[in-house]
Amino acid sequence: MKEKVRIAIPKGRVLESALDLLRKSGFIKHSDEDYNSRKLIFNYEDDNAKLLIVKPWDVPTFVEYGAADIGVAGKDILLEKFKNVYEPLDLGIGKCKIAVAVHKSINFGNIAGADAAVLGQSDKNEKKAINGNETNNIRTALYLSNNIRVATKYVNITKDFFKKKGISVQIVKLYGNIELAPLTGLCEVIVDLVSTGETLRQNNLLLIEEIALITSRLIVNRASLKTNPKEIHNIIMRINQNIKA
């Protein structure tokens, strides 16, 4: 009996959309509830694929090392952690962005090198920045600063972003609740995923620049592509036909 293709998909917010796409493409036949349990491997007899449900950050690793033939991974993870995988499709699901944000009442007097003149008057720093001009002013003053502390789980993306701007930053790696950092004085700036922006608004944080738009991508193990090119390309084609269906 021919072995089924192994597809790694992430737990969390993208799971439902990924299952829907695989269902439309003919790889699975069951409802979401049948894949929503403590089980980590689903191999229903009437499905045309074996599903591995893994943590989002682990999907590229499973695919790179051949534990899965194909996977669904966020572009943020692929940018942060280079993996030797083939990336044929933008699936258009899990849309969000990686962005730089600060507290609306950030005090530039506490940041070495900040140019208060950029803001017109130094006391403007204490006002809530709610319009485009003030956002631009804060961004300009921030990027004239020295050794900014930035909280993020995206260490490599953050380093590359500020390095290209010629800005020296001190990165504090966190694993969750990134928005808490500027509220507690841990850091002046955060770099994090932003979807609707509601979490930023509720915590009086201001998005000052987008780093990258993020969607989920289809990734393929390179050995699987070489040993079974016809089947892999057929899978890619079927999924591609249903991305916007």
PDB file of C-alpha atoms in Angstrom:
ATOM      1  CA  MET A   1       0.000   0.000   0.000  1.00  0.00           C
ATOM      2  CA  LYS A   2       1.315   3.399  -0.982  1.00  0.00           C
ATOM      3  CA  GLU A   3       2.383   5.537   1.954  1.00  0.00           C
ATOM      4  CA  LYS A   4       0.409   8.731   2.428  1.00  0.00           C
ATOM      5  CA  VAL A   5       2.046  12.126   2.167  1.00  0.00           C
ATOM      6  CA  ARG A   6       2.817  13.570   5.607  1.00  0.00           C
ATOM      7  CA  ILE A   7       1.679  17.148   6.133  1.00  0.00           C
ATOM      8  CA  ALA A   8       2.692  19.175   9.199  1.00  0.00           C
ATOM      9  CA  ILE A   9       0.271  21.936  10.119  1.00  0.00           C
ATOM     10  CA  PRO A  10       0.495  24.372  13.027  1.00  0.00           C
ATOM     11  CA  LYS A  11      -1.624  24.469  16.129  1.00  0.00           C
ATOM     12  CA  GLY A  12      -3.312  27.754  16.936  1.00  0.00           C
ATOM     13  CA  ARG A  13      -4.867  30.508  14.887  1.00  0.00           C
ATOM     14  CA  VAL A  14      -3.971  29.124  11.442  1.00  0.00           C
ATOM     15  CA  LEU A  15      -5.139  25.550  12.088  1.00  0.00           C
ATOM     16  CA  GLU A  16      -8.743  26.047  10.971  1.00  0.00           C
ATOM     17  CA  SER A  17      -7.760  27.839   7.743  1.00  0.00           C
ATOM     18  CA  ALA A  18      -5.115  25.205   6.962  1.00  0.00           C
ATOM     19  CA  LEU A  19      -7.595  22.370   7.484  1.00  0.00           C
ATOM     20  CA  ASP A  20     -10.125  24.122   5.265  1.00  0.00           C
ATOM     21  CA  LEU A  21      -7.567  24.485   2.467  1.00  0.00           C
ATOM     22  CA  LEU A  22      -6.512  20.830   2.719  1.00  0.00           C
ATOM     23  CA  ARG A  23     -10.166  19.785   2.701  1.00  0.00           C
ATOM     24  CA  LYS A  24     -10.906  21.821  -0.428  1.00  0.00           C
ATOM     25  CA  SER A  25      -7.826  20.318  -2.070  1.00  0.00           C
ATOM     26  CA  GLY A  26      -9.066  16.780  -1.400  1.00  0.00           C
ATOM     27  CA  PHE A  27      -6.482  15.640   1.147  1.00  0.00           C
ATOM     28  CA  ILE A  28      -8.763  15.350   4.168  1.00  0.00           C
ATOM     29  CA  LYS A  29     -12.487  14.654   4.475  1.00  0.00           C
ATOM     30  CA  HIS A  30     -13.353  15.098   8.128  1.00  0.00           C
ATOM     31  CA  SER A  31     -14.633  18.154   9.999  1.00  0.00           C
ATOM     32  CA  ASP A  32     -12.362  20.354  12.116  1.00  0.00           C
ATOM     33  CA  GLU A  33     -13.632  18.658  15.279  1.00  0.00           C
ATOM     34  CA  ASP A  34     -12.142  15.339  14.173  1.00  0.00           C
ATOM     35  CA  TYR A  35      -8.671  16.919  14.124  1.00  0.00           C
ATOM     36  CA  ASN A  36      -9.106  18.848  17.355  1.00  0.00           C
ATOM     37  CA  SER A  37      -7.946  16.616  20.174  1.00  0.00           C
ATOM     38  CA  ARG A  38      -4.843  15.781  22.166  1.00  0.00           C
ATOM     39  CA  LYS A  39      -3.719  13.456  19.390  1.00  0.00           C
ATOM     40  CA  LEU A  40      -0.750  14.747  17.411  1.00  0.00           C
ATOM     41  CA  ILE A  41      -0.993  12.447  14.378  1.00  0.00           C
ATOM     42  CA  PHE A  42      -4.185  11.929  12.384  1.00  0.00           C
ATOM     43  CA  ASN A  43      -4.250   9.124   9.846  1.00  0.00           C
ATOM     44  CA  TYR A  44      -7.889   8.491   8.991  1.00  0.00           C
ATOM     45  CA  GLU A  45      -8.375   5.654   6.524  1.00  0.00           C
ATOM     46  CA  ASP A  46     -10.430   7.774   4.128  1.00  0.00           C
ATOM     47  CA  ASP A  47      -8.026  10.751   4.182  1.00  0.00           C
ATOM     48  CA  ASN A  48      -5.402  11.095   1.465  1.00  0.00           C
ATOM     49  CA  ALA A  49      -2.780  12.512   3.815  1.00  0.00           C
ATOM     50  CA  LYS A  50      -1.382  11.887   7.265  1.00  0.00           C
ATOM     51  CA  LEU A  51      -1.560  15.045   9.380  1.00  0.00           C
ATOM     52  CA  LEU A  52       0.963  16.034  12.028  1.00  0.00           C
ATOM     53  CA  ILE A  53      -0.290  18.776  14.345  1.00  0.00           C
ATOM     54  CA  VAL A  54       2.746  20.584  15.752  1.00  0.00           C
ATOM     55  CA  LYS A  55       3.707  23.884  17.333  1.00  0.00           C
ATOM     56  CA  PRO A  56       4.065  26.635  14.701  1.00  0.00           C
ATOM     57  CA  TRP A  57       7.790  27.176  15.323  1.00  0.00           C
ATOM     58  CA  ASP A  58       8.465  23.453  14.851  1.00  0.00           C
ATOM     59  CA  VAL A  59       6.814  22.983  11.447  1.00  0.00           C
ATOM     60  CA  PRO A  60       9.919  23.972   9.403  1.00  0.00           C
ATOM     61  CA  THR A  61      12.101  21.633  11.479  1.00  0.00           C
ATOM     62  CA  PHE A  62       9.800  18.653  10.875  1.00  0.00           C
ATOM     63  CA  VAL A  63       9.854  19.393   7.148  1.00  0.00           C
ATOM     64  CA  GLU A  64      13.584  20.112   6.869  1.00  0.00           C
ATOM     65  CA  TYR A  65      14.559  16.831   8.528  1.00  0.00           C
ATOM     66  CA  GLY A  66      12.018  14.726   6.639  1.00  0.00           C
ATOM     67  CA  ALA A  67       9.602  13.911   9.461  1.00  0.00           C
ATOM     68  CA  ALA A  68       7.003  15.572   7.222  1.00  0.00           C
ATOM     69  CA  ASP A  69       6.970  15.868   3.438  1.00  0.00           C
ATOM     70  CA  ILE A  70       5.052  19.135   3.380  1.00  0.00           C
ATOM     71  CA  GLY A  71       4.185  21.789   5.934  1.00  0.00           C
ATOM     72  CA  VAL A  72       2.305  25.014   6.524  1.00  0.00           C
ATOM     73  CA  ALA A  73       4.536  27.636   8.161  1.00  0.00           C
ATOM     74  CA  GLY A  74       4.282  31.347   8.883  1.00  0.00           C
ATOM     75  CA  LYS A  75       6.643  33.558   6.910  1.00  0.00           C
ATOM     76  CA  ASP A  76       7.709  35.157  10.197  1.00  0.00           C
ATOM     77  CA  ILE A  77       9.136  31.829  11.350  1.00  0.00           C
ATOM     78  CA  LEU A  78      10.862  31.232   8.017  1.00  0.00           C
ATOM     79  CA  LEU A  79      12.448  34.695   8.177  1.00  0.00           C
ATOM     80  CA  GLU A  80      13.554  34.271  11.779  1.00  0.00           C
ATOM     81  CA  LYS A  81      14.922  30.728  11.554  1.00  0.00           C
ATOM     82  CA  PHE A  82      16.506  29.796   8.228  1.00  0.00           C
ATOM     83  CA  LYS A  83      15.584  26.280   7.183  1.00  0.00           C
ATOM     84  CA  ASN A  84      16.668  24.396   4.088  1.00  0.00           C
ATOM     85  CA  VAL A  85      13.195  23.833   2.654  1.00  0.00           C
ATOM     86  CA  TYR A  86      11.473  24.558  -0.655  1.00  0.00           C
ATOM     87  CA  GLU A  87       8.830  27.289  -0.421  1.00  0.00           C
ATOM     88  CA  PRO A  88       6.575  27.081  -3.507  1.00  0.00           C
ATOM     89  CA  LEU A  89       3.362  28.794  -2.408  1.00  0.00           C
ATOM     90  CA  ASP A  90       2.020  31.759  -0.489  1.00  0.00           C
ATOM     91  CA  LEU A  91      -1.193  30.315   0.945  1.00  0.00           C
ATOM     92  CA  GLY A  92      -2.674  33.711   1.776  1.00  0.00           C
ATOM     93  CA  ILE A  93      -3.891  32.598   5.216  1.00  0.00           C
ATOM     94  CA  GLY A  94      -2.855  33.795   8.665  1.00  0.00           C
ATOM     95  CA  LYS A  95      -2.389  37.342   7.413  1.00  0.00           C
ATOM     96  CA  CYS A  96      -0.659  39.728   9.808  1.00  0.00           C
ATOM     97  CA  LYS A  97       2.501  41.839   9.986  1.00  0.00           C
ATOM     98  CA  ILE A  98       5.684  42.167  11.979  1.00  0.00           C
ATOM     99  CA  ALA A  99       5.856  45.714  13.257  1.00  0.00           C
ATOM    100  CA  VAL A 100       7.688  48.137  15.532  1.00  0.00           C
ATOM    101  CA  ALA A 101       5.601  49.679  18.318  1.00  0.00           C
ATOM    102  CA  VAL A 102       6.099  52.006  21.293  1.00  0.00           C
ATOM    103  CA  HIS A 103       3.945  53.325  24.115  1.00  0.00           C
ATOM    104  CA  LYS A 104       1.946  56.392  23.060  1.00  0.00           C
ATOM    105  CA  SER A 105       3.490  58.463  25.842  1.00  0.00           C
ATOM    106  CA  ILE A 106       7.092  57.322  25.369  1.00  0.00           C
ATOM    107  CA  ASN A 107       9.532  59.611  27.202  1.00  0.00           C
ATOM    108  CA  PHE A 108      12.482  60.322  24.952  1.00  0.00           C
ATOM    109  CA  GLY A 109      14.275  61.999  27.829  1.00  0.00           C
ATOM    110  CA  ASN A 110      15.102  58.508  29.067  1.00  0.00           C
ATOM    111  CA  ILE A 111      16.702  57.451  25.783  1.00  0.00           C
ATOM    112  CA  ALA A 112      20.257  58.537  25.050  1.00  0.00           C
ATOM    113  CA  GLY A 113      20.620  60.548  21.864  1.00  0.00           C
ATOM    114  CA  ALA A 114      16.930  61.218  21.287  1.00  0.00           C
ATOM    115  CA  ASP A 115      16.460  64.533  19.514  1.00  0.00           C
ATOM    116  CA  ALA A 116      13.663  66.429  21.236  1.00  0.00           C
ATOM    117  CA  ALA A 117      13.875  69.140  18.581  1.00  0.00           C
ATOM    118  CA  VAL A 118      12.432  66.692  16.099  1.00  0.00           C
ATOM    119  CA  LEU A 119       9.248  66.733  18.115  1.00  0.00           C
ATOM    120  CA  GLY A 120       9.003  70.523  18.078  1.00  0.00           C
ATOM    121  CA  GLN A 121       8.607  70.757  21.835  1.00  0.00           C
ATOM    122  CA  SER A 122       9.895  68.257  24.393  1.00  0.00           C
ATOM    123  CA  ASP A 123       6.638  68.235  26.337  1.00  0.00           C
ATOM    124  CA  LYS A 124       4.906  66.769  23.309  1.00  0.00           C
ATOM    125  CA  ASN A 125       6.376  63.461  24.386  1.00  0.00           C
ATOM    126  CA  GLU A 126       3.914  63.260  27.233  1.00  0.00           C
ATOM    127  CA  LYS A 127       0.899  63.578  24.942  1.00  0.00           C
ATOM    128  CA  LYS A 128      -0.759  60.598  23.350  1.00  0.00           C
ATOM    129  CA  ALA A 129       0.349  60.248  19.766  1.00  0.00           C
ATOM    130  CA  ILE A 130      -2.777  59.472  17.776  1.00  0.00           C
ATOM    131  CA  ASN A 131      -2.266  60.970  14.321  1.00  0.00           C
ATOM    132  CA  GLY A 132       0.081  60.371  11.416  1.00  0.00           C
ATOM    133  CA  ASN A 133       2.270  63.435  12.001  1.00  0.00           C
ATOM    134  CA  GLU A 134       2.994  62.525  15.590  1.00  0.00           C
ATOM    135  CA  THR A 135       3.689  58.950  14.537  1.00  0.00           C
ATOM    136  CA  ASN A 136       6.250  60.220  12.041  1.00  0.00           C
ATOM    137  CA  ASN A 137       7.796  62.490  14.685  1.00  0.00           C
ATOM    138  CA  ILE A 138       8.098  59.666  17.191  1.00  0.00           C
ATOM    139  CA  ARG A 139       9.590  57.359  14.571  1.00  0.00           C
ATOM    140  CA  THR A 140      12.151  59.991  13.551  1.00  0.00           C
ATOM    141  CA  ALA A 141      13.151  60.778  17.146  1.00  0.00           C
ATOM    142  CA  LEU A 142      13.336  57.105  18.008  1.00  0.00           C
ATOM    143  CA  TYR A 143      15.606  56.303  15.083  1.00  0.00           C
ATOM    144  CA  LEU A 144      17.955  59.137  16.083  1.00  0.00           C
ATOM    145  CA  SER A 145      18.365  57.513  19.486  1.00  0.00           C
ATOM    146  CA  ASN A 146      21.257  55.391  20.702  1.00  0.00           C
ATOM    147  CA  ASN A 147      21.145  51.886  22.145  1.00  0.00           C
ATOM    148  CA  ILE A 148      17.384  51.480  22.232  1.00  0.00           C
ATOM    149  CA  ARG A 149      16.113  48.484  24.179  1.00  0.00           C
ATOM    150  CA  VAL A 150      13.780  46.347  22.088  1.00  0.00           C
ATOM    151  CA  ALA A 151      11.672  43.451  23.368  1.00  0.00           C
ATOM    152  CA  THR A 152      10.838  40.716  20.870  1.00  0.00           C
ATOM    153  CA  LYS A 153      10.813  37.008  20.166  1.00  0.00           C
ATOM    154  CA  TYR A 154      12.065  37.786  16.641  1.00  0.00           C
ATOM    155  CA  VAL A 155      15.716  38.411  17.483  1.00  0.00           C
ATOM    156  CA  ASN A 156      17.184  37.926  13.996  1.00  0.00           C
ATOM    157  CA  ILE A 157      14.471  39.874  12.185  1.00  0.00           C
ATOM    158  CA  THR A 158      14.846  42.734  14.670  1.00  0.00           C
ATOM    159  CA  LYS A 159      18.649  42.784  14.405  1.00  0.00           C
ATOM    160  CA  ASP A 160      18.517  42.867  10.607  1.00  0.00           C
ATOM    161  CA  PHE A 161      15.866  45.596  10.534  1.00  0.00           C
ATOM    162  CA  PHE A 162      17.698  48.028  12.811  1.00  0.00           C
ATOM    163  CA  LYS A 163      21.114  47.170  11.352  1.00  0.00           C
ATOM    164  CA  LYS A 164      19.907  48.229   7.896  1.00  0.00           C
ATOM    165  CA  LYS A 165      18.869  51.542   9.439  1.00  0.00           C
ATOM    166  CA  GLY A 166      22.237  51.951  11.155  1.00  0.00           C
ATOM    167  CA  ILE A 167      20.618  51.977  14.589  1.00  0.00           C
ATOM    168  CA  SER A 168      22.244  50.398  17.641  1.00  0.00           C
ATOM    169  CA  VAL A 169      19.778  48.359  19.687  1.00  0.00           C
ATOM    170  CA  GLN A 170      19.873  46.149  22.746  1.00  0.00           C
ATOM    171  CA  ILE A 171      17.535  43.213  22.205  1.00  0.00           C
ATOM    172  CA  VAL A 172      15.690  41.575  25.078  1.00  0.00           C
ATOM    173  CA  LYS A 173      14.256  38.227  24.031  1.00  0.00           C
ATOM    174  CA  LEU A 174      10.822  37.383  25.406  1.00  0.00           C
ATOM    175  CA  TYR A 175       8.647  34.372  24.666  1.00  0.00           C
ATOM    176  CA  GLY A 176       5.242  35.950  25.173  1.00  0.00           C
ATOM    177  CA  ASN A 177       3.332  39.011  26.397  1.00  0.00           C
ATOM    178  CA  ILE A 178       5.665  41.260  24.420  1.00  0.00           C
ATOM    179  CA  GLU A 179       3.267  44.196  24.858  1.00  0.00           C
ATOM    180  CA  LEU A 180       3.997  44.187  28.586  1.00  0.00           C
ATOM    181  CA  ALA A 181       7.614  45.308  28.094  1.00  0.00           C
ATOM    182  CA  PRO A 182       7.024  49.053  27.469  1.00  0.00           C
ATOM    183  CA  LEU A 183       4.269  49.164  30.095  1.00  0.00           C
ATOM    184  CA  THR A 184       6.664  48.028  32.818  1.00  0.00           C
ATOM    185  CA  GLY A 185       9.758  49.942  31.726  1.00  0.00           C
ATOM    186  CA  LEU A 186      11.578  46.818  30.584  1.00  0.00           C
ATOM    187  CA  CYS A 187      12.010  48.195  27.061  1.00  0.00           C
ATOM    188  CA  GLU A 188      11.126  51.323  25.126  1.00  0.00           C
ATOM    189  CA  VAL A 189      10.240  49.486  21.931  1.00  0.00           C
ATOM    190  CA  ILE A 190       8.751  46.162  20.863  1.00  0.00           C
ATOM    191  CA  VAL A 191       8.817  44.192  17.637  1.00  0.00           C
ATOM    192  CA  ASP A 192       5.940  41.752  17.381  1.00  0.00           C
ATOM    193  CA  LEU A 193       3.227  40.260  15.215  1.00  0.00           C
ATOM    194  CA  VAL A 194       0.219  42.504  14.721  1.00  0.00           C
ATOM    195  CA  SER A 195      -3.052  41.208  13.325  1.00  0.00           C
ATOM    196  CA  THR A 196      -5.991  43.545  13.950  1.00  0.00           C
ATOM    197  CA  GLY A 197      -4.026  45.944  16.166  1.00  0.00           C
ATOM    198  CA  GLU A 198      -6.568  45.574  18.963  1.00  0.00           C
ATOM    199  CA  THR A 199      -3.995  44.372  21.506  1.00  0.00           C
ATOM    200  CA  LEU A 200      -1.830  47.417  20.765  1.00  0.00           C
ATOM    201  CA  ARG A 201      -4.798  49.768  21.179  1.00  0.00           C
ATOM    202  CA  GLN A 202      -5.901  48.209  24.456  1.00  0.00           C
ATOM    203  CA  ASN A 203      -2.403  48.703  25.860  1.00  0.00           C
ATOM    204  CA  ASN A 204      -1.915  52.258  24.528  1.00  0.00           C
ATOM    205  CA  LEU A 205       0.788  51.152  22.117  1.00  0.00           C
ATOM    206  CA  LEU A 206       1.438  52.854  18.806  1.00  0.00           C
ATOM    207  CA  LEU A 207       2.546  51.061  15.651  1.00  0.00           C
ATOM    208  CA  ILE A 208       5.282  53.204  14.127  1.00  0.00           C
ATOM    209  CA  GLU A 209       6.583  51.026  11.298  1.00  0.00           C
ATOM    210  CA  GLU A 210       5.816  47.760   9.543  1.00  0.00           C
ATOM    211  CA  ILE A 211       8.775  45.449   8.980  1.00  0.00           C
ATOM    212  CA  ALA A 212       7.126  42.738   6.884  1.00  0.00           C
ATOM    213  CA  LEU A 213       3.726  41.465   5.821  1.00  0.00           C
ATOM    214  CA  ILE A 214       3.241  37.880   6.955  1.00  0.00           C
ATOM    215  CA  THR A 215       1.193  34.989   5.576  1.00  0.00           C
ATOM    216  CA  SER A 216       1.435  31.227   5.859  1.00  0.00           C
ATOM    217  CA  ARG A 217       3.528  29.448   3.231  1.00  0.00           C
ATOM    218  CA  LEU A 218       3.568  25.923   1.874  1.00  0.00           C
ATOM    219  CA  ILE A 219       6.986  24.384   2.455  1.00  0.00           C
ATOM    220  CA  VAL A 220       8.362  21.111   1.080  1.00  0.00           C
ATOM    221  CA  ASN A 221      11.133  18.756   2.142  1.00  0.00           C
ATOM    222  CA  ARG A 222      13.823  18.867  -0.543  1.00  0.00           C
ATOM    223  CA  ALA A 223      14.495  15.114  -0.433  1.00  0.00           C
ATOM    224  CA  SER A 224      10.779  14.352  -0.884  1.00  0.00           C
ATOM    225  CA  LEU A 225      10.737  16.690  -3.873  1.00  0.00           C
ATOM    226  CA  LYS A 226      13.642  14.809  -5.469  1.00  0.00           C
ATOM    227  CA  THR A 227      12.450  11.276  -4.734  1.00  0.00           C
ATOM    228  CA  ASN A 228       8.777  11.826  -5.545  1.00  0.00           C
ATOM    229  CA  PRO A 229       8.590  14.911  -7.788  1.00  0.00           C
ATOM    230  CA  LYS A 230       5.419  13.945  -9.648  1.00  0.00           C
ATOM    231  CA  GLU A 231       3.322  13.500  -6.505  1.00  0.00           C
ATOM    232  CA  ILE A 232       4.755  16.571  -4.768  1.00  0.00           C
ATOM    233  CA  HIS A 233       4.158  18.811  -7.792  1.00  0.00           C
ATOM    234  CA  ASN A 234       0.624  17.424  -8.089  1.00  0.00           C
ATOM    235  CA  ILE A 235      -0.016  18.287  -4.434  1.00  0.00           C
ATOM    236  CA  ILE A 236       1.347  21.803  -4.943  1.00  0.00           C
ATOM    237  CA  MET A 237      -0.865  22.259  -8.018  1.00  0.00           C
ATOM    238  CA  ARG A 238      -4.018  21.063  -6.226  1.00  0.00           C
ATOM    239  CA  ILE A 239      -3.413  23.331  -3.258  1.00  0.00           C
ATOM    240  CA  ASN A 240      -2.610  26.277  -5.522  1.00  0.00           C
ATOM    241  CA  GLN A 241      -5.922  25.799  -7.346  1.00  0.00           C
ATOM    242  CA  ASN A 242      -7.799  26.091  -4.066  1.00  0.00           C
ATOM    243  CA  ILE A 243      -5.941  28.964  -2.397  1.00  0.00           C
ATOM    244  CA  LYS A 244      -8.528  31.533  -3.468  1.00  0.00           C
ATOM    245  CA  ALA A 245     -11.387  29.129  -4.153  1.00  0.00           C
TER     246      ALA A 245
END
